[in-house]
Amino acid sequence: MKVQDLATPSLLINREIMMENIKRMQAYANRYQVALRPHTKTHKSPRLAKLQEEAGAKGITVAKVGEAEVMAENGLTDIFIANEIVGEDKLNRIKKLAETIDISFGVDSIEQCEMIEKVFSDSEKAAQVLIEIEVGENRSGVIEEADYIRLVNYIMDCSHVNLKGIFSHDGHTYKAKDLEECRELYNIAQTRTLHFAKLAKDLGAQLDTVSIGSTPPLMHDFGVMEGVTELRIGTYILMDVSQGNAIGTYDRCAATVLTTVISKPTHERVITDVGAKGLTMQSRSQGICATTGLGYIKNSDGVYINQVFDEHAIIYNEKFRNEVSIGDKVEIIPNHICPVCNLYDYAYLVSGDEVVEDIPILGRGKLQ
């Protein structure tokens, strides 16, 4: 099938750009002799996760138990859930997965570990956990050293919980005002993570994994500090407008949304058939990843989506309006690709103007 024959809106992935992105990041990890564990919340597809593993990734990262289950059902056997998993139902599902695959997940409190110890009390395998360290994003993760020390000591006293390592996410680098600040925030985050790793080792804990990750710093050669064992990064495989802005080009953006021009009601307004339900309303307001509008028209001269309704994208650009006709199809590079992938049942892998493969997004909607 030709790309232009697809019904719209459709999610497209350029095969050559995606494979080059995969190879580039794997080469980066190899150069610094650290493992690469891609975060598959970006694409939610076992097919693409396997391509990443075939290129050399150690295993994969997911965000939710449901995503882990889908990946395991489709042959992925080394999975880290980079999130605090709370509740007996979800912990029992992890315990079931642990019978057949290597699975670990995040913790940041003794209360959570008490639940884990209870659920895994009748399991042949101890729960494998990594403590999350807050490094500046102001999200989850341990902040105070005293709390961390208590948590490490508690886990070491557990019979059914094993401390595999620690992890952090320097997501605040997205808001860095320039690359130098991005580098500084990244280095501070690494230093803090390694400090907490040393604290654990001083307490007698044997950490297998010290995991870091966020896309903006790792798109530049800022290096990896000694002691870090793993890079956890997601968006690099497909990229998007925000990441393209951070590196100064959209040439590495593999994913686009194909949409049809359905109306030109004024001398400057263009309407296409994808709205918030196929593109989201996400934008980034500051820093190196700041975006304009709600999506960028690929290969255009600065044409952006100005507004979206549920099923309509609105563009105000007289020049663009005069260049397109009703029925024309154009491609939009999303501002943030991760939630966009979660809106589609399939992505179409394309090469040139040919559709070469349908990629099921089997992790779509797996939020529990």
mmCIF file of N, CA, C and O in Angstrom, residues 25 38 45 49 69 86 133 317 322 358:
data_model
loop_
_atom_site.group_PDB
_atom_site.id
_atom_site.type_symbol
_atom_site.label_atom_id
_atom_site.label_comp_id
_atom_site.label_asym_id
_atom_site.label_seq_id
_atom_site.Cartn_x
_atom_site.Cartn_y
_atom_site.Cartn_z
ATOM 1 N N MET A 25 21.645 5.429 19.553
ATOM 2 C CA MET A 25 21.618 5.395 21.015
ATOM 3 C C MET A 25 22.307 4.153 21.559
ATOM 4 O O MET A 25 22.964 4.206 22.608
ATOM 5 N N PRO A 38 15.741 0.627 27.058
ATOM 6 C CA PRO A 38 14.802 1.608 26.508
ATOM 7 C C PRO A 38 13.464 1.616 27.225
ATOM 8 O O PRO A 38 12.946 0.565 27.615
ATOM 9 N N SER A 45 4.919 -0.879 21.956
ATOM 10 C CA SER A 45 4.833 -1.943 20.962
ATOM 11 C C SER A 45 5.906 -3.002 21.198
ATOM 12 O O SER A 45 7.097 -2.709 21.126
ATOM 13 N N ALA A 49 10.037 -2.944 20.635
ATOM 14 C CA ALA A 49 10.905 -3.293 21.763
ATOM 15 C C ALA A 49 11.889 -4.391 21.359
ATOM 16 O O ALA A 49 13.068 -4.357 21.739
ATOM 17 N N GLU A 69 2.896 -6.827 31.346
ATOM 18 C CA GLU A 69 2.193 -8.064 30.983
ATOM 19 C C GLU A 69 2.130 -8.238 29.470
ATOM 20 O O GLU A 69 2.370 -9.334 28.946
ATOM 21 N N VAL A 86 1.949 0.047 43.874
ATOM 22 C CA VAL A 86 1.288 -0.029 45.176
ATOM 23 C C VAL A 86 -0.055 -0.751 45.010
ATOM 24 O O VAL A 86 -0.783 -0.492 44.047
ATOM 25 N N ILE A 133 15.382 7.728 43.283
ATOM 26 C CA ILE A 133 15.989 8.896 43.898
ATOM 27 C C ILE A 133 15.474 10.151 43.193
ATOM 28 O O ILE A 133 15.559 10.261 41.966
ATOM 29 N N ASN A 317 -2.739 30.012 8.338
ATOM 30 C CA ASN A 317 -1.548 30.350 7.559
ATOM 31 C C ASN A 317 -1.975 30.527 6.109
ATOM 32 O O ASN A 317 -2.284 29.550 5.421
ATOM 33 N N ASN A 322 -3.046 28.456 0.575
ATOM 34 C CA ASN A 322 -3.020 28.574 -0.881
ATOM 35 C C ASN A 322 -2.244 27.447 -1.557
ATOM 36 O O ASN A 322 -2.377 27.231 -2.763
ATOM 37 N N ASP A 358 2.509 -3.245 9.264
ATOM 38 C CA ASP A 358 1.603 -2.730 10.293
ATOM 39 C C ASP A 358 2.183 -3.104 11.651
ATOM 40 O O ASP A 358 2.493 -4.268 11.902
#
